[in-house]
Short mmCIF file of C-alpha atoms in Angstrom, two decimals:
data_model
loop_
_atom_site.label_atom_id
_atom_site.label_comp_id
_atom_site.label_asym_id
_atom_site.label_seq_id
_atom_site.Cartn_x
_atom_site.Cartn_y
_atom_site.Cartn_z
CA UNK A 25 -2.90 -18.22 -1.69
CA UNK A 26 -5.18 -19.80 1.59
CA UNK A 27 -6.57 -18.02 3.96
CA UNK A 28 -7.41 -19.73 7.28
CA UNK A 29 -9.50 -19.19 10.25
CA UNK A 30 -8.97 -19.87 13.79
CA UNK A 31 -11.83 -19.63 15.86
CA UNK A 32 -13.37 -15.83 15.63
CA UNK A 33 -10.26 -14.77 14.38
CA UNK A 34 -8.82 -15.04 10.62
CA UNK A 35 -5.33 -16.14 10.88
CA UNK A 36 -3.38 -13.27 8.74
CA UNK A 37 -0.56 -13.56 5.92
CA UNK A 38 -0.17 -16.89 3.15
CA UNK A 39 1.33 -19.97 2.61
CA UNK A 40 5.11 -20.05 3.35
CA UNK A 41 6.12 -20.18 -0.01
CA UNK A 42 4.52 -17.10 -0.93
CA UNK A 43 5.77 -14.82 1.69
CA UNK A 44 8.88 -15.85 4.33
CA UNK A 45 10.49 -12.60 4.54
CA UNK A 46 8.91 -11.46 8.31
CA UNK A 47 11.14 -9.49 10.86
CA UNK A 48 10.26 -11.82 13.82
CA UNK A 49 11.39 -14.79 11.95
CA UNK A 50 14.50 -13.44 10.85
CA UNK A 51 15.18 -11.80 14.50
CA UNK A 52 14.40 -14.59 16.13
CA UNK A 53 17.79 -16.05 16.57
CA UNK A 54 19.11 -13.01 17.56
CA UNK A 55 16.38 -12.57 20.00
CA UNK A 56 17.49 -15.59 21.65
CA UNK A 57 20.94 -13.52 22.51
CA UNK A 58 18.76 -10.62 24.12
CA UNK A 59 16.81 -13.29 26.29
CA UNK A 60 20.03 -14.62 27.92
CA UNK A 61 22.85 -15.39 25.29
CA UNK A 62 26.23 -15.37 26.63
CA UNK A 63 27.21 -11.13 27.12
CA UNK A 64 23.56 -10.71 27.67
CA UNK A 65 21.31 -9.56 30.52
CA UNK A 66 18.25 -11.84 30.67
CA UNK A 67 15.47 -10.62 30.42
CA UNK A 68 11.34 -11.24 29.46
CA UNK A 69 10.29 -12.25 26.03
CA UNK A 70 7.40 -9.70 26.26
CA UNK A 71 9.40 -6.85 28.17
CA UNK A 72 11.78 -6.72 25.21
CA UNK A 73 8.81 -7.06 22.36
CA UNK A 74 6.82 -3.80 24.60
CA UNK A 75 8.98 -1.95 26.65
CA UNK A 76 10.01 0.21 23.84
CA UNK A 77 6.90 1.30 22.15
CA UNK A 78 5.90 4.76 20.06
CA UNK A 79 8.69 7.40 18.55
CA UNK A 80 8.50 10.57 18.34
CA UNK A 81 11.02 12.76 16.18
CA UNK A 82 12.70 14.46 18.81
CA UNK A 83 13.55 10.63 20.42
CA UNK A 84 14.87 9.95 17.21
CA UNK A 85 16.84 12.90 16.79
CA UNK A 86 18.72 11.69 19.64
CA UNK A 87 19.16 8.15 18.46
CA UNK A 88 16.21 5.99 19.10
CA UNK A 89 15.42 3.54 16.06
CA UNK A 90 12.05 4.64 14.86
CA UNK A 91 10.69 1.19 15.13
CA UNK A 92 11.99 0.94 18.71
CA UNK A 93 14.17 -1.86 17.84
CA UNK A 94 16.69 -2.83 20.46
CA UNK A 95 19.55 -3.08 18.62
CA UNK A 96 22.07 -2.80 21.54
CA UNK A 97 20.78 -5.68 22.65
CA UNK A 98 21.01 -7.77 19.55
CA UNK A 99 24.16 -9.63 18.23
CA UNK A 100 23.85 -7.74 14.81
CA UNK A 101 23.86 -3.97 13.81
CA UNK A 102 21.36 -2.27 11.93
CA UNK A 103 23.86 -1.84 9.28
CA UNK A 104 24.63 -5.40 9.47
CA UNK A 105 21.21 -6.85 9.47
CA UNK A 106 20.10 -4.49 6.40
CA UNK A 107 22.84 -5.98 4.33
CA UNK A 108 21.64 -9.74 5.04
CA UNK A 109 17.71 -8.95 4.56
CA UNK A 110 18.40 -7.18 1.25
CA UNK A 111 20.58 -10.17 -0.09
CA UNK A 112 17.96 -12.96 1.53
CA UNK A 113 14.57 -11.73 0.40
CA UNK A 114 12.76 -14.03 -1.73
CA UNK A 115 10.69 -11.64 -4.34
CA UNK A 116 7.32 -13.47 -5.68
CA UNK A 117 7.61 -14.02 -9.02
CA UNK A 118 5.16 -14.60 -11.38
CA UNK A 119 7.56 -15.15 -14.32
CA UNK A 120 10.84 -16.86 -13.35
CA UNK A 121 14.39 -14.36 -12.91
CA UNK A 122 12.09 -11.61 -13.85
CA UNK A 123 13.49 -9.10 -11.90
CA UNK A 124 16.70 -10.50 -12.76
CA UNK A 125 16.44 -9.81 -16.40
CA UNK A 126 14.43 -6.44 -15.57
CA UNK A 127 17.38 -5.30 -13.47
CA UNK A 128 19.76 -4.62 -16.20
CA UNK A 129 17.43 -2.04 -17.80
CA UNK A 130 17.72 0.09 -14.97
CA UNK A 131 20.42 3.04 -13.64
CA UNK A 132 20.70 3.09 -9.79
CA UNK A 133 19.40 6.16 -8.23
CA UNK A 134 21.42 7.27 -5.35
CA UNK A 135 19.10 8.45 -2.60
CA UNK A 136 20.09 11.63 -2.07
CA UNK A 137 17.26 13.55 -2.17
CA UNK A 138 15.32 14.77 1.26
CA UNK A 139 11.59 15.20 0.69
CA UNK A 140 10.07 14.29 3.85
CA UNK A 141 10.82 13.69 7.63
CA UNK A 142 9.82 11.62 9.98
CA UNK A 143 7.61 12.67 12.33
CA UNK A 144 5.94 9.29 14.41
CA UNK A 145 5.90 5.84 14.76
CA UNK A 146 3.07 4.10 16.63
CA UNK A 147 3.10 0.99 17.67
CA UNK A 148 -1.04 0.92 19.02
CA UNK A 149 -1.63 0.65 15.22
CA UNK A 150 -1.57 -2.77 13.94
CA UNK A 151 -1.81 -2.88 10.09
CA UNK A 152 -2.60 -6.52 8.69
CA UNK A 153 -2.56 -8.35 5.84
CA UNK A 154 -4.72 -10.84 3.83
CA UNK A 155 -3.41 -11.24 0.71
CA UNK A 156 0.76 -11.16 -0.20
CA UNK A 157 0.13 -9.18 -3.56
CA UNK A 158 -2.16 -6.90 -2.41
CA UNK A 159 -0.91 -3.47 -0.33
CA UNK A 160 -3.15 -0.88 -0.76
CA UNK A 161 -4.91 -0.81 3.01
CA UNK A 162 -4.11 2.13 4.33
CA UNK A 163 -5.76 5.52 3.24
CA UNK A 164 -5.44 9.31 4.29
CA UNK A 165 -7.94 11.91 3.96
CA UNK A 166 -6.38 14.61 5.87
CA UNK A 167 -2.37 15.31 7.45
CA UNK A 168 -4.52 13.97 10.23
CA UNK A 169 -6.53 11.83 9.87
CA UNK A 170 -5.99 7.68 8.69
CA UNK A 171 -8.01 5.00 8.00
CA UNK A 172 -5.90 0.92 7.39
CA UNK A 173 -6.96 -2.43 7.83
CA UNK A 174 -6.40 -4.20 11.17
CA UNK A 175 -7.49 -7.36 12.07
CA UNK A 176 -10.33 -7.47 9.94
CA UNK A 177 -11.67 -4.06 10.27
CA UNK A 178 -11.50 -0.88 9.32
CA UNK A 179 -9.70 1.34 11.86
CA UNK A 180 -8.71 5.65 12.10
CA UNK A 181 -6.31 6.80 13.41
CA UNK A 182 -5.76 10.45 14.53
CA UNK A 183 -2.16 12.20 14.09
CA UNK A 184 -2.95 15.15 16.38
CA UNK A 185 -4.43 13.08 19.59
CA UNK A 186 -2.88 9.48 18.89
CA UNK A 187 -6.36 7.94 19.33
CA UNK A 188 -7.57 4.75 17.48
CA UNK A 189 -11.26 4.02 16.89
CA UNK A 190 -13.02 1.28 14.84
CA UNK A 191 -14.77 2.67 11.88
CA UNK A 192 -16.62 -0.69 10.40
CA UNK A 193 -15.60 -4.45 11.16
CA UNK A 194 -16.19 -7.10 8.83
CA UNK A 195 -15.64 -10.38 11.83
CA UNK A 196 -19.67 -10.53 11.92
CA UNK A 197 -22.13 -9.62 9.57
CA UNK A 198 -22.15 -6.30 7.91
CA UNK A 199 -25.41 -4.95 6.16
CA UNK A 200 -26.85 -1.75 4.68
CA UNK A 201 -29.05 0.67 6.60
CA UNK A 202 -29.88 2.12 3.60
CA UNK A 203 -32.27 1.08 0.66
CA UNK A 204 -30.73 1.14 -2.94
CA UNK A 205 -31.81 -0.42 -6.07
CA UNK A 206 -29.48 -3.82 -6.52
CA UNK A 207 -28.26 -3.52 -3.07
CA UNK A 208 -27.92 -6.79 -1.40
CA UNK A 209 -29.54 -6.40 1.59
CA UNK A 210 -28.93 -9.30 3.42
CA UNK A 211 -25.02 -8.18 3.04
CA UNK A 212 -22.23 -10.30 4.34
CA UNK A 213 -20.82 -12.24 6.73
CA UNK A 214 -17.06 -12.81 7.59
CA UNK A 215 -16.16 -10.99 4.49
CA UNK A 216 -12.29 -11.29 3.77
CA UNK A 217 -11.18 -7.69 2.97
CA UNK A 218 -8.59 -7.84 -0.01
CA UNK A 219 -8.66 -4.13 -0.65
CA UNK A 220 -9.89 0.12 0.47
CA UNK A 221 -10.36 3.07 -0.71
CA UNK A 222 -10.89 6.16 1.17
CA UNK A 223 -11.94 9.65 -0.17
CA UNK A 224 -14.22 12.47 0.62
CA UNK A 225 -16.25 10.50 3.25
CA UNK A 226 -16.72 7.91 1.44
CA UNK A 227 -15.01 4.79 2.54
CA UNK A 228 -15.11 1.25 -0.14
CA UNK A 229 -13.61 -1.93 0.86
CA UNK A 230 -13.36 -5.34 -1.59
CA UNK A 231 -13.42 -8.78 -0.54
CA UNK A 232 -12.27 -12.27 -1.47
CA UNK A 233 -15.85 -13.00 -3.05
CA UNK A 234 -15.95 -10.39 -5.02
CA UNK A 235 -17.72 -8.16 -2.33
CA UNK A 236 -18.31 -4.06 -2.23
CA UNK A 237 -18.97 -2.72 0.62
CA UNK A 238 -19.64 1.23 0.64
CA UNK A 239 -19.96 3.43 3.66
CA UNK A 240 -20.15 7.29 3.88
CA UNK A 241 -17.79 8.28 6.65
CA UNK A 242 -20.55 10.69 8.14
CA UNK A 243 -23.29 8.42 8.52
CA UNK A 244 -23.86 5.89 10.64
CA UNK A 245 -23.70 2.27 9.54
CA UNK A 246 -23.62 0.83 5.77
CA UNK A 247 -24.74 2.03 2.65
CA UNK A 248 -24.55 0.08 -0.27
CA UNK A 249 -23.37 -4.02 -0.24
CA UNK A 250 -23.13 -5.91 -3.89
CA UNK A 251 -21.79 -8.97 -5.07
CA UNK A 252 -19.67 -8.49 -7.92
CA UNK A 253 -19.57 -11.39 -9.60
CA UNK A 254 -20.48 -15.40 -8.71
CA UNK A 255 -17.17 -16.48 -10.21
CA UNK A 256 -14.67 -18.96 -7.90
CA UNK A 257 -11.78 -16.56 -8.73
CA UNK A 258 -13.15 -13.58 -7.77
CA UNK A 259 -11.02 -11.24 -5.59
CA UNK A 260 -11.60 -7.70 -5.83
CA UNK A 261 -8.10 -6.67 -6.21
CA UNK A 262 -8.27 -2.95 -6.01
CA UNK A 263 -11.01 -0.03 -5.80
CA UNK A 264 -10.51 4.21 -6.90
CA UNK A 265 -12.68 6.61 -5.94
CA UNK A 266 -12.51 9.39 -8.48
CA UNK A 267 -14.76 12.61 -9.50
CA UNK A 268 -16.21 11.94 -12.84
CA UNK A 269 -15.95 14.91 -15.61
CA UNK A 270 -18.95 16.69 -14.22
CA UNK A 271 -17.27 16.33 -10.26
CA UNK A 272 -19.99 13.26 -9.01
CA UNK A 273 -18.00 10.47 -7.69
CA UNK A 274 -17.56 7.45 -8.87
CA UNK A 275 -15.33 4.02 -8.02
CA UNK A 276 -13.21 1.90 -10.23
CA UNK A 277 -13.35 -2.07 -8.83
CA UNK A 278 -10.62 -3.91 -10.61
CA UNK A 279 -11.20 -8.21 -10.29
CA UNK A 280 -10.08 -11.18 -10.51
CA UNK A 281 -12.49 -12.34 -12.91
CA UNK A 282 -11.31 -10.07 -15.50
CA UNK A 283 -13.65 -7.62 -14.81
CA UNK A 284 -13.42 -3.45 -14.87
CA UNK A 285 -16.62 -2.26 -13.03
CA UNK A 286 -17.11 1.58 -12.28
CA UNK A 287 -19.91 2.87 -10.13
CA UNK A 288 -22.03 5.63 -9.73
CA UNK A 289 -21.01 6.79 -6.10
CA UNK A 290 -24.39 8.52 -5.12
CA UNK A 291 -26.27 6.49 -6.53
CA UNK A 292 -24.92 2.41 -6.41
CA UNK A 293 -25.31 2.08 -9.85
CA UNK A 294 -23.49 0.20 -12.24
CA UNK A 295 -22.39 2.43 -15.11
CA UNK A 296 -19.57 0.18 -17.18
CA UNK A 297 -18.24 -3.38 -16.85
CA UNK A 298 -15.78 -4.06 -19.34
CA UNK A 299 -13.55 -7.47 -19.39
CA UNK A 300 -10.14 -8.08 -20.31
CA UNK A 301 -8.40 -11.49 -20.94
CA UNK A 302 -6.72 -12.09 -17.66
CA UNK A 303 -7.21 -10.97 -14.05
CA UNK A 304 -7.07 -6.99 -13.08
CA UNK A 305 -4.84 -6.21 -10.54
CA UNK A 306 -5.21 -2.51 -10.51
CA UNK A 307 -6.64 0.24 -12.63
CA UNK A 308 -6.22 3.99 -12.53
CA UNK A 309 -8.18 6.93 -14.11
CA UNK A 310 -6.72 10.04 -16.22
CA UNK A 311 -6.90 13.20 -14.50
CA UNK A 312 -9.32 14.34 -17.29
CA UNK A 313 -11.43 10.92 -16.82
CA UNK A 314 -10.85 9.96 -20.62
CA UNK A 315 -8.51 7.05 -20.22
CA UNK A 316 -7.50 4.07 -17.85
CA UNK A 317 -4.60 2.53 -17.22
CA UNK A 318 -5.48 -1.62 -16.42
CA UNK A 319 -2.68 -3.77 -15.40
CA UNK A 320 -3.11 -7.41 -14.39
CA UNK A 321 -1.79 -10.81 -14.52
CA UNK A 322 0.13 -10.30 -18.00
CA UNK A 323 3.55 -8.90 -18.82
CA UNK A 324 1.52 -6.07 -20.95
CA UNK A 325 -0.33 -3.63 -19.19
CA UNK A 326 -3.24 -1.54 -21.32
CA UNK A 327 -4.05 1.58 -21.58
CA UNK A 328 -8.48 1.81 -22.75
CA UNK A 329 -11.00 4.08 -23.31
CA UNK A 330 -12.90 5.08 -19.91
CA UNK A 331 -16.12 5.37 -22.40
CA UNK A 332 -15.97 1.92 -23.97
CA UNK A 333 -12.93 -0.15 -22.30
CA UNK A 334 -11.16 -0.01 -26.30
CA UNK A 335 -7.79 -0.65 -26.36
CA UNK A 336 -6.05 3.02 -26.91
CA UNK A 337 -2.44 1.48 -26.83
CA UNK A 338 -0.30 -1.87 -25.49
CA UNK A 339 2.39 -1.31 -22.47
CA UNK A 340 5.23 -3.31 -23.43
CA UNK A 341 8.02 -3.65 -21.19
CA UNK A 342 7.62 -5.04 -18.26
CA UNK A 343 8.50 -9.17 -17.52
CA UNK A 344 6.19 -10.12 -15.19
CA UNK A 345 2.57 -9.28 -13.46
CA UNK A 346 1.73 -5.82 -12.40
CA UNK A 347 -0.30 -4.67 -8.86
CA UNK A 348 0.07 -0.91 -9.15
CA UNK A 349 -0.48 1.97 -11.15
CA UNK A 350 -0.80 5.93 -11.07
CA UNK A 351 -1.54 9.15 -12.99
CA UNK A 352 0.78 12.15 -12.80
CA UNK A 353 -1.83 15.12 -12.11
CA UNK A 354 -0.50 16.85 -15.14
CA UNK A 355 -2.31 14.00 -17.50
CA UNK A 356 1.00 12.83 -19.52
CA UNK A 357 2.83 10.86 -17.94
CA UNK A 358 1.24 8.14 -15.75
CA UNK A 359 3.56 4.76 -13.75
CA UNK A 360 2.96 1.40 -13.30
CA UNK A 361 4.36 -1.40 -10.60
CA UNK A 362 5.65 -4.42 -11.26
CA UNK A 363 6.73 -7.72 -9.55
CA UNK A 364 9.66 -7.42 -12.12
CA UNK A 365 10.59 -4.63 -9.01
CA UNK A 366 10.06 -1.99 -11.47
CA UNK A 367 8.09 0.85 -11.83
CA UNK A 368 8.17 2.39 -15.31
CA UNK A 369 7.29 5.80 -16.08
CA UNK A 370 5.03 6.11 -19.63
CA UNK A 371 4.01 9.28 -21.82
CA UNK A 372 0.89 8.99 -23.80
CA UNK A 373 2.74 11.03 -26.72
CA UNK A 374 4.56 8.14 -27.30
CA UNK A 375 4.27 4.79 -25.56
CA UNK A 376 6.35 3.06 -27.58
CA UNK A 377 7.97 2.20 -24.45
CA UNK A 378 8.38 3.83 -20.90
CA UNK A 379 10.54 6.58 -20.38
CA UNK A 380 11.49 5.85 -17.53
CA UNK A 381 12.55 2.20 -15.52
CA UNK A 382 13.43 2.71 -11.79
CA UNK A 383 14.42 0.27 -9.59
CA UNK A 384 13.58 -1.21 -6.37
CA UNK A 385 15.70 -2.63 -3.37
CA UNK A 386 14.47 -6.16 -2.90
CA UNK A 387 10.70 -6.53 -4.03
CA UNK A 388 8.07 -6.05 -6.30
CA UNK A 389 6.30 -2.51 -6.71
CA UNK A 390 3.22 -2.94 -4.98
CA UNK A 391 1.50 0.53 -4.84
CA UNK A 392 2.61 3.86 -6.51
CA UNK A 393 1.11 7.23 -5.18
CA UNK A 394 2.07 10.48 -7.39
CA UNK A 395 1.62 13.58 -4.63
CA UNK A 396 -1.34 16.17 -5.98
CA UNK A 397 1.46 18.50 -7.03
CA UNK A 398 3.17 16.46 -9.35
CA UNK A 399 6.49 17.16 -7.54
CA UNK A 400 7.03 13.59 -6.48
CA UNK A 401 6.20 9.79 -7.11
CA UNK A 402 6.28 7.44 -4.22
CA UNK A 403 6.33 3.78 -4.62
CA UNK A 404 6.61 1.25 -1.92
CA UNK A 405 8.25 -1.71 -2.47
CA UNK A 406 6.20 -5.51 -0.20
CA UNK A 407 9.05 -4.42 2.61
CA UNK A 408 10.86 -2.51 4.35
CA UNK A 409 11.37 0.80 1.73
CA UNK A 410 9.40 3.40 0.38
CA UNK A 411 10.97 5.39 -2.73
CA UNK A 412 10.39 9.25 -3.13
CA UNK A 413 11.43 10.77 -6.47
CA UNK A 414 11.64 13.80 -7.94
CA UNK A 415 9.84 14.54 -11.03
CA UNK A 416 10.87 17.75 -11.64
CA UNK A 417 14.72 16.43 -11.17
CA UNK A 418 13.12 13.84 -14.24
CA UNK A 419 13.33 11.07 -11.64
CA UNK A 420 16.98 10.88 -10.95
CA UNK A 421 16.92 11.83 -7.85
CA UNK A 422 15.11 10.03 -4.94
CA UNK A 423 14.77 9.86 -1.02
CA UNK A 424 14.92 6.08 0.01
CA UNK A 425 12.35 5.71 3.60
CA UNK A 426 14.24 2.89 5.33
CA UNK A 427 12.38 0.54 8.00
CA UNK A 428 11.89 -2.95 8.63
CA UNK A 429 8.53 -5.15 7.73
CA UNK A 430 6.22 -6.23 5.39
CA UNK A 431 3.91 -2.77 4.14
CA UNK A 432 0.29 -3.27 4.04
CA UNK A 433 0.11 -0.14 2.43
CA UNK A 434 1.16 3.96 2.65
CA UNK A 435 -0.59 7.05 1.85
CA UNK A 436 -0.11 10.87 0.96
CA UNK A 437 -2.15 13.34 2.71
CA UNK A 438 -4.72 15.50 -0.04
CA UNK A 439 -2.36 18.46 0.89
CA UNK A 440 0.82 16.09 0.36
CA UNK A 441 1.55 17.23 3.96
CA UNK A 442 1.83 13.85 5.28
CA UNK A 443 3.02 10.32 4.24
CA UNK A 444 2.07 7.05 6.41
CA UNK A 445 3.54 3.84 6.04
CA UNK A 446 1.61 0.72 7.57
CA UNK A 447 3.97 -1.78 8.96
CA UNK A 448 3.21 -5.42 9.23
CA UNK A 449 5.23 -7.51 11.69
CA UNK A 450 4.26 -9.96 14.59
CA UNK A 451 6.50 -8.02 16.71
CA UNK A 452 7.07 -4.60 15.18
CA UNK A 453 3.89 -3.72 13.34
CA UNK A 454 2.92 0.25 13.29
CA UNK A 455 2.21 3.20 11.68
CA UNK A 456 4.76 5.11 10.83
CA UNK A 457 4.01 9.00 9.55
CA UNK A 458 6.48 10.95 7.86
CA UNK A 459 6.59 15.26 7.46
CA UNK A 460 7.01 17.04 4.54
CA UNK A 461 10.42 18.66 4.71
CA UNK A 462 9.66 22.49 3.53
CA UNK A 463 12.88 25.41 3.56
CA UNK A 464 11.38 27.60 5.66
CA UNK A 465 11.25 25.98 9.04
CA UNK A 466 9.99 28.89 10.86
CA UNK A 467 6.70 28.59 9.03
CA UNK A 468 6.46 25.00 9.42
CA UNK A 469 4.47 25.68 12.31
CA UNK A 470 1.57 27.35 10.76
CA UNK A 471 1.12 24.92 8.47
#
């Protein structure tokens, strides 16, 4: 994976071979037809990339794609072009015909379920990317109220007025305005932002270099900055911010060096560093705070003691690398995402294996969010679906979220009110938010 710059701009997404699957190259040759093939009106490049721009529900009630994608004026249906980018997707694998092999240990779900609608797409909001595996860049901490990655910064965006406001961008130099012991004070410049976390005003974001960046959401400027580790291979591949047992807040850094590093959130202090054999991709706390789940760049995933980073038990199952974990809020059962394009469902009364292997469309499964209920697990797949299923309905029943691009990440309101899906595309990139569906619709409103 390279990252390059151009000028005061980093040039997003990776090498070719790592990622080919974008809309705009795939539509391109049918964008040709739209420009003046034969049966065609011609007309601008840019009128037909922005003349269609934000949805609301009640446009697509009557029919407009949610994306705004013209597709009366391409030479392929929806229908058509959904078959052909489910068959062509190349999957990053780790582990050769992984998800191949992983595919036979899984029962198709029919999506029939219908757990949320959609609500708004926006395309003012323009998610990016820095890194292929990594898609967890987009954060809610209200029905309301979002906070992604977009061209190097950290933007919100507001559900109920539509506006979009920087929050902190990393282009320059960013330093803290506040004095902590270890704090690097000199901060960073350029930092490369691999991965956020948002949560009760606290905002964290990871870099390439093993950065960690904290800012409170209602103060001005940064708090904390600290250099994780010196190592070459150093990304900081995913950060939770989580209440401890006695409710203070504390954050989870998972790296590439190996490395499991919690923090005291108040105070910037370093409480545990424990280190694992190969690179963390993603780590997740018990609802009671007594175990995490660590997954990384091995088949295995672990599941240690949040006191002493001891092995409690092995996760054997999956065939390749894992990016993605969660906890069910009841404390059993807990998930994990794999580039295999599973995500398996484990019980810690008996993890002899997982209880559970569901399936995705065409990818691996980047980022799993259970919502605070426990009624549903969500898991988005690098493009173009996000899964719903039902827990209660022991996960055989599911709503499939259908779109095209690649996701830089989605998130579930606190309340589980609202989902957002950020939507990476040179052409179609967005926001999209999504509705909880609830029975009574004449209450909806008060909601």
């Amino acid at each position: 994976m390279s990252v390059n710059e151009v000028g005061d701009e980093f040039e997003y997404m990776m090498e070719d071979d790592e990622m080919s699957n974008t809309l705009e190259e795939e539509i391109d040759e049918v964008l040709l037809y739209a420009r003046g093939g034969e049966g065609y009106e011609e007309e601008d490049e840019y009128d037909i990339q922005n003349k269609v721009t934000d949805t609301s529900s009640a446009q697509a009630r009557k029919g407009k794609d949610i994306q705004g994608i013209q597709w009366d004026k391409l030479k392929i249906s929806r229908q058509d072009y959904r078959r052909t980018r489910v068959e062509s997707y190349k999957n990053y694998e780790n582990v050769q015909s992984s998800g191949e092999l992983a595919d036979k240990e899984c029962k198709q779900v029919e999506p029939t379920g219908s757990y949320y609608d959609f609500q708004y797409n926006s395309r003012r909001v323009k998610p990016t990317i820095l890194h292929f595996q990594l898609r967890n860049l987009v954060w809610a901490t209200s029905k309301h109220d979002v906070y992604l990655i977009s061209n190097n910064a950290v933007v919100h965006w507001s559900a109920i007025s539509h506006d979009l406001s920087e929050v902190l961008n990393f282009c320059g130099h960013v330093a803290p305005c506040e004095k902590h012991q270890g704090s690097l004070m000199e901060g960073f410049s350029r930092t490369q932002v691999s991965t956020l976390a948002v949560r009760d005003n606290l905002l964290v974001a990871g870099g390439f270099q093993g950065e960690l960046i904290f800012k409170r959401l209602d103060r001005p400027g940064v708090s904390f900055c600290s250099r994780m580790t010196l190592e070459d291979n150093a990304i900081t591949n995913a950060i939770e911010i989580y209440a401890n047992s006695s409710g203070s807040p504390c954050v989870m850094a998972s790296n590439n060096d190996g490395g499991l590093r919690q923090y005291d959130a108040e105070k910037y202090q370093l409480l545990n560093h424990f280190r694992f054999p190969w690179p963390v991709n993603h780590t997740s706390i018990s609802p009671d705070g007594r175990l995490v789940t660590v997954v990384g760049d091995h088949c295995e995933g672990l599941l240690v003691d949040s006191r002493d980073g001891k092995v409690v038990s092995r996760l054997v199952g999956h065939r390749d690398f894992s990016f993605s974990s969660a906890w069910h809020p009841g404390g059993v059962t807990f998930a994990t995402g794999n580039q295999d394009k599973t995500c398996r469902v484990w019980d810690t009364r008996n993890l002899s294996s997982a209880v559970s292997a569901l399936k995705g469309n065409l990818g691996a499964i980047r980022s799993i969010r259970y919502s605070s209920d426990g009624q549903f697990l969500m898991m988005a797949e690098p493009a173009d679906f996000v899964h719903i299923y039902s827990t209660k309905q022991n996960y055989e029943r599911r709503q499939e979220i259908d779109f095209f691009g690649e996701i830089s990440g989605f998130a579930l309101s606190p309340d589980d009110e609202s989902l957002f899906v950020g939507v990476w595309d040179r052409i179609y990139a967005s926001l999209i938010h999504y509705n909880r569906r609830h029975v009574f619709k004449y209450l909806d409103s008060y909601l």
